[in-house]
Amino acid sequence: LKTEVKEKATPKIFSENLLPDKFLEEEGRNLVRQFYLTLKTAKLYDENNSNSIKQQQIFTESLERVSRKLGLIELKAKRGYLHLNEQRLKFDFEGYTSSKYLMEQFKKFNLEVIIWDENVEEKELKHLIYFLVNLDYDEEESFEKLAQSLEEKGCVHIHLKKGEPEPEDEQVRSENDKKKVAKKTFFKAISVVQEIFSSTAQNKSVNLAKVKRVVQCLVDQILEDENNLIELTAIKNFDNYTYVHSANVCVLALAFGLRLDFPKNKLTELGFSALFHDIGKVKLPQDLITKPSHFDEFDWKQMRKHPLLGAKTLLGKKELDQSSIRSMVVALEHHLNLDLSGYPALKEKREQNLFSRIVSICDAFDAMTSGRVYMREALSPDEALKRMLFQRGQVYDASLLKIFIQMMGAYPVGTVVLLDSNEIGIVVQPNPQDLSHPKIKVIADNNGKRIDLEIEDLTETDPKTGKFKKNVIKTIDPQKYSLDISTYLLR
Ligand SMILES: [Fe+2]
Ligand SMILES: [Fe+2]
């Protein structure tokens, strides 16, 4: 029995018994990254190009480091994860692109495992790499072709194992599927808002159960994967501003509530009230809402009625449960300031509700960056945050605003930035640990040429100097360069 246990605990593939998991994890991530970079380089340059040779050397070194410790190197793709010698590799955002790319390659070649033994030679590696990048995407029997080609070229130190097609499983959803789900939930929310707003405008009853369901979907989605939803809120060029705005404010408020550790039911209530915060607008003349020119004093007078109209509308609903009451309060208070200035003027001064304070921050941010009602020209997301910071303590709750900025980053999603490498990027995710070094998609190289969308983490440092490899120099107005940021987000 003892022998059996021992054998199980120490896979034969390991040449040494005591292997720190950390080594496998770190080297595994590095190996995957180098494999990915080598394939990418091979796609651009032929095998005798100095870039290819250099990159392949780095990859070889990485393989050698692992094989010195482990002997055989086994890279396996199974159930949506990469494994190095049975150790599942976890990837952060930075390593995500490379692991995703490799997973796709494994899938394309119907590969489950690649094994390199310690005697693998340079020319064998080169052959593997160039075969992988040169085979046409849709070719049939790609695994057989690859195996045969390796055999013909005498690559005896590389072994392959064919995989079984994996069933699509909920947990194994690829990032693309995640995006699809996020989009579907988000667009569903917009259409439900549209529905409630138009039935409210016609004094018809509203299907509250439907609204709750959609909010619950958003809550589930935000708990599982908030980045895709937040990215969607950065796309502003939709036609139906009020509906999209309501959905945006709802998503931002939910992400906010998550940072305040709200339990699920409280999140749902917050989402519900955020979705309804502007419902009073349906009681205003439609041409006022869509007025393209600046508001005059009369327009503003009308517009300032929407919080009270919203609260009244919600009061008129049949079911007055906890969430309807909360949304009434939020509708009433979302244009009140922290110091109780703002509108409507309250006869009885009392502290602004926490939900209202949250929604007022999300609302202001979305409105300022959308460039509609309150701001004819859209502000860049970082500019909007700066303005809001300027008003902390009077308009916005200072500690809540701090949390919001922590959530959005100094350069929120959708900000177009110029880097000191002269590249141009779009922010796709903030780094909570370092707000001024977000994750970006590089969209133009240093010659201004549009390039493939690579995600880069600006917190990456140069190991030699310890300094950041790239920094944001300034933000760029996308309109000036006729950039439609929506085409770069969620791709
Ligand atoms: Fe409003
Ligand atoms: Fe609003």
Tab-separated table of C-alpha atoms and ligand atoms in Angstrom:
chain	number	residue	atom	x	y	z
A	1	LEU	CA	0.000	0.000	0.000
A	2	LYS	CA	2.821	2.327	0.927
A	3	THR	CA	4.426	1.979	-2.485
A	4	GLU	CA	1.139	2.708	-4.163
A	5	VAL	CA	0.612	5.920	-2.234
A	6	LYS	CA	4.147	7.004	-2.929
A	7	GLU	CA	3.759	6.433	-6.622
A	8	LYS	CA	0.592	8.412	-6.695
A	9	ALA	CA	2.055	11.343	-4.827
A	10	THR	CA	5.129	11.556	-7.022
A	11	PRO	CA	4.334	11.393	-10.703
A	12	LYS	CA	6.945	9.486	-12.635
A	13	ILE	CA	7.499	12.413	-14.854
A	14	PHE	CA	9.330	14.286	-12.088
A	15	SER	CA	13.038	13.641	-11.915
A	16	GLU	CA	13.302	15.075	-8.434
A	17	ASN	CA	10.873	14.320	-5.701
A	18	LEU	CA	10.665	17.576	-3.906
A	19	LEU	CA	9.436	20.235	-6.185
A	20	PRO	CA	8.057	23.404	-4.820
A	21	ASP	CA	4.743	24.184	-6.453
A	22	LYS	CA	5.905	27.737	-6.712
A	23	PHE	CA	8.609	26.746	-9.151
A	24	LEU	CA	6.090	24.995	-11.358
A	25	GLU	CA	3.686	27.878	-11.158
A	26	GLU	CA	6.208	30.564	-11.914
A	27	GLU	CA	8.143	28.706	-14.557
A	28	GLY	CA	4.909	27.419	-16.026
A	29	ARG	CA	3.572	30.913	-16.494
A	30	ASN	CA	6.858	32.026	-17.978
A	31	LEU	CA	7.026	29.041	-20.299
A	32	VAL	CA	3.519	29.671	-21.541
A	33	ARG	CA	4.314	33.322	-22.144
A	34	GLN	CA	7.506	32.514	-24.020
A	35	PHE	CA	5.770	29.825	-26.061
A	36	TYR	CA	3.141	32.366	-26.984
A	37	LEU	CA	5.682	35.067	-27.853
A	38	THR	CA	7.654	32.600	-29.951
A	39	LEU	CA	4.568	31.649	-31.935
A	40	LYS	CA	3.627	35.282	-32.367
A	41	THR	CA	7.143	36.170	-33.531
A	42	ALA	CA	7.162	33.219	-35.908
A	43	LYS	CA	3.964	34.528	-37.416
A	44	LEU	CA	5.693	37.794	-38.254
A	45	TYR	CA	9.196	36.705	-39.208
A	46	ASP	CA	10.740	33.752	-40.962
A	47	GLU	CA	12.924	31.322	-39.107
A	48	ASN	CA	16.241	32.966	-39.996
A	49	ASN	CA	15.218	36.394	-38.856
A	50	SER	CA	17.171	37.647	-35.835
A	51	ASN	CA	13.985	38.380	-33.862
A	52	SER	CA	12.789	34.821	-34.353
A	53	ILE	CA	16.132	33.373	-33.404
A	54	LYS	CA	16.367	35.539	-30.302
A	55	GLN	CA	12.844	34.766	-29.174
A	56	GLN	CA	13.297	31.070	-29.760
A	57	GLN	CA	16.432	31.150	-27.654
A	58	ILE	CA	14.500	32.689	-24.779
A	59	PHE	CA	11.895	29.967	-25.145
A	60	THR	CA	14.590	27.277	-25.229
A	61	GLU	CA	16.168	28.687	-22.077
A	62	SER	CA	12.814	28.600	-20.372
A	63	LEU	CA	12.342	24.957	-21.406
A	64	GLU	CA	15.831	24.096	-20.224
A	65	ARG	CA	15.282	25.648	-16.804
A	66	VAL	CA	12.211	23.510	-16.322
A	67	SER	CA	13.732	20.352	-17.718
A	68	ARG	CA	16.789	20.661	-15.466
A	69	LYS	CA	14.414	20.280	-12.533
A	70	LEU	CA	11.726	18.093	-14.003
A	71	GLY	CA	13.281	16.101	-16.797
A	72	LEU	CA	10.312	15.796	-19.054
A	73	ILE	CA	8.159	18.813	-19.631
A	74	GLU	CA	4.521	18.126	-20.139
A	75	LEU	CA	2.241	20.945	-21.178
A	76	LYS	CA	-1.361	19.927	-21.179
A	77	ALA	CA	-4.595	21.684	-22.066
A	78	LYS	CA	-7.500	20.178	-20.235
A	79	ARG	CA	-10.939	21.466	-19.299
A	80	GLY	CA	-10.107	25.044	-20.125
A	81	TYR	CA	-6.827	25.171	-18.221
A	82	LEU	CA	-3.179	24.707	-18.995
A	83	HIS	CA	-1.200	22.331	-16.807
A	84	LEU	CA	2.538	21.992	-16.470
A	85	ASN	CA	3.441	18.514	-15.291
A	86	GLU	CA	0.016	18.085	-13.711
A	87	GLN	CA	0.156	21.459	-11.973
A	88	ARG	CA	-2.730	23.640	-13.065
A	89	LEU	CA	-1.454	27.035	-14.081
A	90	LYS	CA	-3.282	30.102	-12.915
A	91	PHE	CA	-3.030	33.276	-14.888
A	92	ASP	CA	-3.621	36.826	-13.919
A	93	PHE	CA	-4.810	39.376	-16.407
A	94	GLU	CA	-1.330	39.785	-17.802
A	95	GLY	CA	-0.749	36.131	-18.575
A	96	TYR	CA	-4.263	35.688	-19.749
A	97	THR	CA	-3.670	36.546	-23.398
A	98	SER	CA	-0.846	34.054	-23.737
A	99	SER	CA	-2.690	31.207	-22.038
A	100	LYS	CA	-5.806	31.899	-24.052
A	101	TYR	CA	-3.827	31.912	-27.275
A	102	LEU	CA	-2.107	28.633	-26.450
A	103	MET	CA	-5.392	27.022	-25.495
A	104	GLU	CA	-6.724	28.038	-28.889
A	105	GLN	CA	-3.710	26.500	-30.612
A	106	PHE	CA	-4.135	23.273	-28.685
A	107	LYS	CA	-7.768	23.210	-29.680
A	108	LYS	CA	-6.994	23.960	-33.300
A	109	PHE	CA	-4.593	21.023	-33.505
A	110	ASN	CA	-6.761	18.819	-31.363
A	111	LEU	CA	-3.813	18.538	-29.015
A	112	GLU	CA	-4.069	17.556	-25.410
A	113	VAL	CA	-0.418	17.278	-24.474
A	114	ILE	CA	2.967	18.346	-25.794
A	115	ILE	CA	5.930	16.675	-24.130
A	116	TRP	CA	9.468	17.884	-24.579
A	117	ASP	CA	12.119	15.598	-23.209
A	118	GLU	CA	15.448	16.834	-21.891
A	119	ASN	CA	17.251	16.145	-25.160
A	120	VAL	CA	15.006	18.265	-27.310
A	121	GLU	CA	16.987	20.053	-29.978
A	122	GLU	CA	16.822	23.557	-31.312
A	123	LYS	CA	15.833	22.442	-34.823
A	124	GLU	CA	13.011	20.277	-33.488
A	125	LEU	CA	11.582	23.207	-31.616
A	126	LYS	CA	11.852	25.391	-34.673
A	127	HIS	CA	10.015	22.826	-36.740
A	128	LEU	CA	7.226	22.543	-34.184
A	129	ILE	CA	6.826	26.311	-33.961
A	130	TYR	CA	6.766	26.909	-37.709
A	131	PHE	CA	4.431	24.024	-38.338
A	132	LEU	CA	2.040	25.352	-35.713
A	133	VAL	CA	1.958	28.834	-37.222
A	134	ASN	CA	1.882	27.826	-40.851
A	135	LEU	CA	-0.941	25.329	-40.944
A	136	ASP	CA	-4.157	26.815	-42.206
A	137	TYR	CA	-6.755	27.433	-39.600
A	138	ASP	CA	-9.433	25.133	-40.863
A	139	GLU	CA	-7.365	22.263	-42.075
A	140	GLU	CA	-8.762	18.900	-41.224
A	141	GLU	CA	-6.808	16.279	-39.355
A	142	SER	CA	-4.444	18.936	-38.138
A	143	PHE	CA	-3.236	16.711	-35.316
A	144	GLU	CA	-2.308	13.893	-37.684
A	145	LYS	CA	-0.564	16.305	-40.026
A	146	LEU	CA	1.452	17.796	-37.192
A	147	ALA	CA	2.419	14.391	-35.783
A	148	GLN	CA	3.387	13.106	-39.202
A	149	SER	CA	5.455	16.153	-39.993
A	150	LEU	CA	7.351	15.904	-36.702
A	151	GLU	CA	8.073	12.254	-37.434
A	152	GLU	CA	9.267	12.979	-40.952
A	153	LYS	CA	11.653	15.622	-39.699
A	154	GLY	CA	12.982	13.251	-37.073
A	155	CYS	CA	11.753	15.261	-34.126
A	156	VAL	CA	12.008	12.350	-31.713
A	157	HIS	CA	12.242	14.439	-28.576
A	158	ILE	CA	8.842	16.007	-28.931
A	159	HIS	CA	5.824	13.848	-28.194
A	160	LEU	CA	2.190	14.668	-28.758
A	161	LYS	CA	-1.039	13.321	-27.392
A	162	LYS	CA	-4.309	13.774	-29.185
A	163	GLY	CA	-7.189	15.233	-27.260
A	164	GLU	CA	-10.849	14.402	-27.235
A	165	PRO	CA	-13.131	17.241	-28.249
A	166	GLU	CA	-14.224	18.796	-24.984
A	167	PRO	CA	-17.883	19.268	-24.220
A	168	GLU	CA	-18.871	22.892	-23.798
A	169	ASP	CA	-19.328	23.191	-20.108
A	170	GLU	CA	-20.638	26.173	-18.135
A	171	GLN	CA	-17.461	26.442	-16.129
A	172	VAL	CA	-15.204	26.163	-19.116
A	173	ARG	CA	-16.648	29.138	-20.883
A	174	SER	CA	-14.031	30.958	-22.770
A	175	GLU	CA	-13.536	34.654	-22.306
A	176	ASN	CA	-15.453	35.276	-25.517
A	177	ASP	CA	-18.436	33.466	-24.151
A	178	LYS	CA	-18.156	35.522	-20.978
A	179	LYS	CA	-18.256	38.652	-23.063
A	180	LYS	CA	-21.294	37.394	-24.907
A	181	VAL	CA	-23.076	36.691	-21.633
A	182	ALA	CA	-22.142	40.133	-20.302
A	183	LYS	CA	-23.428	41.784	-23.456
A	184	LYS	CA	-26.633	39.781	-23.417
A	185	THR	CA	-27.366	40.686	-19.795
A	186	PHE	CA	-26.515	44.313	-20.395
A	187	PHE	CA	-28.674	44.662	-23.497
A	188	LYS	CA	-31.490	42.836	-21.775
A	189	ALA	CA	-31.271	45.416	-18.983
A	190	ILE	CA	-31.453	48.244	-21.510
A	191	SER	CA	-34.503	46.775	-23.183
A	192	VAL	CA	-36.246	46.254	-19.840
A	193	VAL	CA	-35.546	49.867	-18.886
A	194	GLN	CA	-36.981	50.934	-22.208
A	195	GLU	CA	-40.050	48.851	-21.546
A	196	ILE	CA	-40.671	50.217	-18.029
A	197	PHE	CA	-40.048	53.762	-19.132
A	198	SER	CA	-42.526	53.564	-21.967
A	199	SER	CA	-45.235	51.848	-19.959
A	200	THR	CA	-44.739	54.372	-17.166
A	201	ALA	CA	-45.032	57.195	-19.697
A	202	GLN	CA	-48.349	55.736	-20.820
A	203	ASN	CA	-49.457	55.179	-17.226
A	204	LYS	CA	-49.560	51.453	-17.808
A	205	SER	CA	-48.615	49.055	-15.060
A	206	VAL	CA	-45.052	47.875	-14.908
A	207	ASN	CA	-43.960	44.294	-14.684
A	208	LEU	CA	-41.806	44.636	-11.586
A	209	ALA	CA	-40.994	40.940	-11.439
A	210	LYS	CA	-39.331	41.261	-14.818
A	211	VAL	CA	-37.276	44.206	-13.623
A	212	LYS	CA	-36.195	42.299	-10.544
A	213	ARG	CA	-35.161	39.351	-12.669
A	214	VAL	CA	-33.009	41.485	-14.872
A	215	VAL	CA	-31.415	43.190	-11.864
A	216	GLN	CA	-30.725	39.783	-10.358
A	217	CYS	CA	-29.047	38.729	-13.605
A	218	LEU	CA	-26.887	41.845	-13.445
A	219	VAL	CA	-26.007	41.080	-9.829
A	220	ASP	CA	-25.029	37.510	-10.714
A	221	GLN	CA	-23.041	38.784	-13.624
A	222	ILE	CA	-21.240	41.405	-11.549
A	223	LEU	CA	-20.376	38.815	-8.920
A	224	GLU	CA	-18.952	36.506	-11.527
A	225	ASP	CA	-17.245	38.916	-13.860
A	226	GLU	CA	-17.581	42.649	-13.418
A	227	ASN	CA	-14.913	43.773	-15.866
A	228	ASN	CA	-16.881	43.016	-19.000
A	229	LEU	CA	-19.929	44.824	-17.653
A	230	ILE	CA	-17.928	47.869	-16.616
A	231	GLU	CA	-16.320	47.869	-20.042
A	232	LEU	CA	-19.796	48.001	-21.572
A	233	THR	CA	-20.648	51.103	-19.571
A	234	ALA	CA	-17.730	52.859	-21.257
A	235	ILE	CA	-19.353	52.540	-24.663
A	236	LYS	CA	-21.429	55.635	-24.900
A	237	ASN	CA	-22.488	56.001	-28.488
A	238	PHE	CA	-25.914	54.486	-28.244
A	239	ASP	CA	-29.031	56.166	-29.459
A	240	ASN	CA	-31.246	55.834	-26.458
A	241	TYR	CA	-29.314	57.794	-23.928
A	242	THR	CA	-31.728	57.641	-21.007
A	243	TYR	CA	-32.081	53.857	-21.130
A	244	VAL	CA	-28.407	53.168	-21.636
A	245	HIS	CA	-27.571	55.683	-18.941
A	246	SER	CA	-29.888	53.920	-16.496
A	247	ALA	CA	-28.274	50.567	-17.231
A	248	ASN	CA	-24.793	52.096	-16.905
A	249	VAL	CA	-25.604	53.675	-13.561
A	250	CYS	CA	-27.031	50.364	-12.409
A	251	VAL	CA	-23.865	48.445	-13.344
A	252	LEU	CA	-21.580	51.029	-11.756
A	253	ALA	CA	-23.689	51.107	-8.590
A	254	LEU	CA	-23.567	47.304	-8.351
A	255	ALA	CA	-19.796	47.243	-8.731
A	256	PHE	CA	-19.710	49.937	-6.059
A	257	GLY	CA	-21.933	47.932	-3.726
A	258	LEU	CA	-19.656	44.963	-4.197
A	259	ARG	CA	-16.771	47.017	-2.834
A	260	LEU	CA	-18.868	47.949	0.175
A	261	ASP	CA	-19.404	44.237	0.815
A	262	PHE	CA	-23.132	44.465	0.315
A	263	PRO	CA	-24.850	41.099	0.544
A	264	LYS	CA	-26.705	39.886	-2.520
A	265	ASN	CA	-30.160	41.111	-1.489
A	266	LYS	CA	-28.839	44.577	-0.708
A	267	LEU	CA	-27.043	44.624	-4.058
A	268	THR	CA	-30.294	43.773	-5.795
A	269	GLU	CA	-32.055	46.647	-4.023
A	270	LEU	CA	-29.269	49.021	-4.951
A	271	GLY	CA	-29.372	47.887	-8.577
A	272	PHE	CA	-33.128	48.240	-8.651
A	273	SER	CA	-33.046	51.810	-7.409
A	274	ALA	CA	-30.182	52.750	-9.712
A	275	LEU	CA	-32.136	51.463	-12.685
A	276	PHE	CA	-35.111	53.662	-11.726
A	277	HIS	CA	-33.258	56.773	-10.652
A	278	ASP	CA	-34.273	58.826	-13.704
A	279	ILE	CA	-37.750	57.401	-14.189
A	280	GLY	CA	-39.194	60.849	-13.527
A	281	LYS	CA	-37.855	61.928	-16.899
A	282	VAL	CA	-40.641	60.051	-18.664
A	283	LYS	CA	-43.066	62.576	-17.221
A	284	LEU	CA	-41.236	65.436	-18.906
A	285	PRO	CA	-41.806	66.513	-22.507
A	286	GLN	CA	-39.863	64.232	-24.836
A	287	ASP	CA	-38.378	67.091	-26.850
A	288	LEU	CA	-36.828	68.473	-23.690
A	289	ILE	CA	-35.058	65.188	-23.002
A	290	THR	CA	-33.732	64.950	-26.541
A	291	LYS	CA	-33.072	68.670	-27.008
A	292	PRO	CA	-29.751	68.898	-28.785
A	293	SER	CA	-29.003	72.534	-27.965
A	294	HIS	CA	-28.167	74.092	-24.621
A	295	PHE	CA	-30.852	74.330	-21.961
A	296	ASP	CA	-32.228	77.722	-21.096
A	297	GLU	CA	-33.441	78.592	-17.604
A	298	PHE	CA	-36.947	77.358	-18.354
A	299	ASP	CA	-35.617	74.019	-19.600
A	300	TRP	CA	-33.610	73.621	-16.447
A	301	LYS	CA	-36.603	74.429	-14.302
A	302	GLN	CA	-38.479	71.634	-16.011
A	303	MET	CA	-35.563	69.241	-15.846
A	304	ARG	CA	-35.106	69.787	-12.125
A	305	LYS	CA	-38.553	68.363	-11.587
A	306	HIS	CA	-37.580	64.837	-12.564
A	307	PRO	CA	-36.456	63.636	-9.114
A	308	LEU	CA	-39.753	64.573	-7.510
A	309	LEU	CA	-41.720	63.253	-10.496
A	310	GLY	CA	-39.762	60.018	-10.243
A	311	ALA	CA	-40.477	59.593	-6.555
A	312	LYS	CA	-44.183	60.272	-7.155
A	313	THR	CA	-44.293	57.779	-10.013
A	314	LEU	CA	-42.744	55.092	-7.881
A	315	LEU	CA	-45.076	55.920	-5.011
A	316	GLY	CA	-47.959	55.239	-7.341
A	317	LYS	CA	-46.850	51.642	-7.918
A	318	LYS	CA	-49.113	48.996	-6.510
A	319	GLU	CA	-46.581	47.017	-4.566
A	320	LEU	CA	-44.793	49.157	-2.050
A	321	ASP	CA	-42.101	46.826	-0.875
A	322	GLN	CA	-38.668	47.569	0.488
A	323	SER	CA	-37.046	47.988	-2.912
A	324	SER	CA	-39.759	50.301	-4.242
A	325	ILE	CA	-39.361	52.504	-1.166
A	326	ARG	CA	-35.598	52.582	-1.538
A	327	SER	CA	-35.867	53.445	-5.210
A	328	MET	CA	-38.286	56.257	-4.370
A	329	VAL	CA	-35.729	57.716	-2.004
A	330	VAL	CA	-32.957	57.380	-4.577
A	331	ALA	CA	-35.064	58.941	-7.339
A	332	LEU	CA	-35.840	61.840	-5.026
A	333	GLU	CA	-32.326	62.373	-3.710
A	334	HIS	CA	-29.977	61.601	-6.577
A	335	HIS	CA	-29.482	65.252	-7.516
A	336	LEU	CA	-29.147	66.370	-3.940
A	337	ASN	CA	-25.637	67.134	-2.870
A	338	LEU	CA	-23.958	65.896	0.240
A	339	ASP	CA	-24.368	69.320	1.836
A	340	LEU	CA	-28.078	69.104	0.883
A	341	SER	CA	-27.811	71.782	-1.767
A	342	GLY	CA	-28.879	70.652	-5.221
A	343	TYR	CA	-32.469	69.794	-6.040
A	344	PRO	CA	-35.250	69.370	-5.082
A	345	ALA	CA	-35.093	71.760	-2.133
A	346	LEU	CA	-36.124	69.747	0.888
A	347	LYS	CA	-38.321	71.304	3.519
A	348	GLU	CA	-37.016	68.988	6.124
A	349	LYS	CA	-33.248	68.646	5.938
A	350	ARG	CA	-32.056	65.151	6.567
A	351	GLU	CA	-28.965	63.277	5.617
A	352	GLN	CA	-28.812	61.897	2.102
A	353	ASN	CA	-29.407	58.156	2.052
A	354	LEU	CA	-26.375	55.903	1.415
A	355	PHE	CA	-27.951	54.440	-1.745
A	356	SER	CA	-28.600	57.957	-3.046
A	357	ARG	CA	-25.011	58.970	-2.377
A	358	ILE	CA	-23.749	55.970	-4.303
A	359	VAL	CA	-26.135	56.500	-7.214
A	360	SER	CA	-25.370	60.218	-7.343
A	361	ILE	CA	-21.660	59.477	-7.854
A	362	CYS	CA	-22.274	56.836	-10.548
A	363	ASP	CA	-24.896	59.050	-12.187
A	364	ALA	CA	-22.645	62.113	-12.339
A	365	PHE	CA	-19.742	60.119	-13.710
A	366	ASP	CA	-21.794	58.494	-16.453
A	367	ALA	CA	-23.545	61.737	-17.369
A	368	MET	CA	-20.300	63.707	-17.582
A	369	THR	CA	-18.570	61.098	-19.702
A	370	SER	CA	-21.574	60.677	-22.008
A	371	GLY	CA	-21.888	64.317	-22.947
A	372	ARG	CA	-25.630	64.668	-22.983
A	373	VAL	CA	-28.000	66.505	-20.725
A	374	TYR	CA	-25.736	68.108	-18.143
A	375	MET	CA	-22.617	68.376	-20.209
A	376	ARG	CA	-22.918	68.887	-23.941
A	377	GLU	CA	-19.359	67.823	-24.611
A	378	ALA	CA	-18.347	64.513	-23.121
A	379	LEU	CA	-15.491	64.707	-20.652
A	380	SER	CA	-12.804	62.080	-20.722
A	381	PRO	CA	-13.311	59.648	-17.825
A	382	ASP	CA	-10.243	60.872	-15.943
A	383	GLU	CA	-11.294	64.496	-16.391
A	384	ALA	CA	-14.737	63.654	-14.993
A	385	LEU	CA	-13.142	62.071	-11.934
A	386	LYS	CA	-10.946	65.132	-11.439
A	387	ARG	CA	-13.967	67.407	-11.481
A	388	MET	CA	-15.754	65.188	-9.036
A	389	LEU	CA	-12.743	65.130	-6.722
A	390	PHE	CA	-12.786	68.883	-6.759
A	391	GLN	CA	-16.322	68.781	-5.368
A	392	ARG	CA	-15.779	66.142	-2.718
A	393	GLY	CA	-17.173	66.963	0.683
A	394	GLN	CA	-19.774	69.357	-0.749
A	395	VAL	CA	-21.384	67.481	-3.630
A	396	TYR	CA	-20.062	63.977	-3.178
A	397	ASP	CA	-19.310	61.938	-0.115
A	398	ALA	CA	-15.508	62.040	0.086
A	399	SER	CA	-14.958	58.495	1.328
A	400	LEU	CA	-17.387	57.026	-1.179
A	401	LEU	CA	-15.744	58.981	-3.968
A	402	LYS	CA	-12.403	57.537	-2.914
A	403	ILE	CA	-13.830	54.043	-3.251
A	404	PHE	CA	-15.282	54.913	-6.639
A	405	ILE	CA	-11.928	56.170	-7.904
A	406	GLN	CA	-10.259	53.063	-6.515
A	407	MET	CA	-12.796	51.069	-8.521
A	408	MET	CA	-12.459	53.052	-11.749
A	409	GLY	CA	-8.731	53.831	-11.560
A	410	ALA	CA	-7.067	57.157	-12.279
A	411	TYR	CA	-7.651	56.336	-15.939
A	412	PRO	CA	-11.021	54.614	-16.056
A	413	VAL	CA	-12.008	52.043	-18.679
A	414	GLY	CA	-12.413	53.691	-22.050
A	415	THR	CA	-9.783	56.399	-21.482
A	416	VAL	CA	-7.483	56.833	-24.456
A	417	VAL	CA	-3.899	57.298	-23.333
A	418	LEU	CA	-0.576	58.216	-24.850
A	419	LEU	CA	2.332	56.192	-23.461
A	420	ASP	CA	5.943	57.252	-23.098
A	421	SER	CA	6.711	54.587	-25.704
A	422	ASN	CA	4.691	56.799	-28.066
A	423	GLU	CA	2.058	54.120	-28.422
A	424	ILE	CA	-1.621	54.849	-28.000
A	425	GLY	CA	-3.809	52.655	-25.858
A	426	ILE	CA	-7.292	52.327	-24.470
A	427	VAL	CA	-7.739	51.476	-20.824
A	428	VAL	CA	-9.581	48.185	-20.375
A	429	GLN	CA	-9.170	47.557	-16.670
A	430	PRO	CA	-7.825	49.488	-13.708
A	431	ASN	CA	-5.187	48.063	-11.394
A	432	PRO	CA	-6.495	48.473	-7.853
A	433	GLN	CA	-2.930	48.397	-6.487
A	434	ASP	CA	-1.643	51.055	-8.829
A	435	LEU	CA	-4.283	53.391	-10.140
A	436	SER	CA	-2.041	55.187	-12.599
A	437	HIS	CA	-0.835	51.989	-14.295
A	438	PRO	CA	-3.938	50.321	-15.697
A	439	LYS	CA	-4.245	47.472	-18.165
A	440	ILE	CA	-4.589	48.765	-21.674
A	441	LYS	CA	-5.145	47.632	-25.216
A	442	VAL	CA	-2.492	49.094	-27.455
A	443	ILE	CA	-4.258	50.372	-30.539
A	444	ALA	CA	-1.495	52.222	-32.367
A	445	ASP	CA	2.255	51.751	-32.429
A	446	ASN	CA	4.846	54.490	-32.113
A	447	ASN	CA	4.357	55.442	-35.739
A	448	GLY	CA	0.672	55.889	-35.225
A	449	LYS	CA	-0.052	52.752	-37.213
A	450	ARG	CA	-3.051	50.783	-36.042
A	451	ILE	CA	-2.026	47.430	-34.675
A	452	ASP	CA	-3.398	44.197	-33.353
A	453	LEU	CA	-5.073	44.628	-30.033
A	454	GLU	CA	-2.580	43.452	-27.466
A	455	ILE	CA	-3.474	43.760	-23.835
A	456	GLU	CA	-0.652	45.123	-21.755
A	457	ASP	CA	-0.339	45.591	-18.058
A	458	LEU	CA	1.349	48.889	-17.327
A	459	THR	CA	2.430	47.686	-13.890
A	460	GLU	CA	5.010	45.545	-15.656
A	461	THR	CA	8.525	46.595	-14.712
A	462	ASP	CA	11.859	46.110	-16.350
A	463	PRO	CA	13.657	43.454	-14.266
A	464	LYS	CA	17.003	45.193	-14.765
A	465	THR	CA	16.054	48.695	-13.692
A	466	GLY	CA	12.966	47.940	-11.623
A	467	LYS	CA	11.267	50.812	-13.432
A	468	PHE	CA	7.947	50.649	-15.217
A	469	LYS	CA	8.373	49.584	-18.803
A	470	LYS	CA	5.719	52.026	-19.967
A	471	ASN	CA	3.925	54.964	-18.416
A	472	VAL	CA	0.939	57.064	-19.320
A	473	ILE	CA	2.054	60.522	-20.376
A	474	LYS	CA	-1.346	62.018	-20.955
A	475	THR	CA	-4.868	61.264	-21.973
A	476	ILE	CA	-6.023	61.873	-25.500
A	477	ASP	CA	-9.338	63.161	-26.713
A	478	PRO	CA	-10.612	60.333	-28.928
A	479	GLN	CA	-12.757	62.740	-30.950
A	480	LYS	CA	-9.704	64.713	-32.003
A	481	TYR	CA	-8.292	61.609	-33.626
A	482	SER	CA	-11.693	60.381	-34.839
A	483	LEU	CA	-11.345	57.319	-32.662
A	484	ASP	CA	-14.517	55.447	-31.928
A	485	ILE	CA	-13.587	53.777	-28.667
A	486	SER	CA	-16.561	51.433	-28.817
A	487	THR	CA	-14.890	49.557	-31.647
A	488	TYR	CA	-11.976	48.744	-29.386
A	489	LEU	CA	-13.872	47.740	-26.294
A	490	LEU	CA	-15.237	44.254	-25.802
A	491	ARG	CA	-13.591	42.714	-28.786
B	1	FE	FE	-31.254	62.396	-12.817
B	2	FE	FE	-29.210	60.126	-14.217
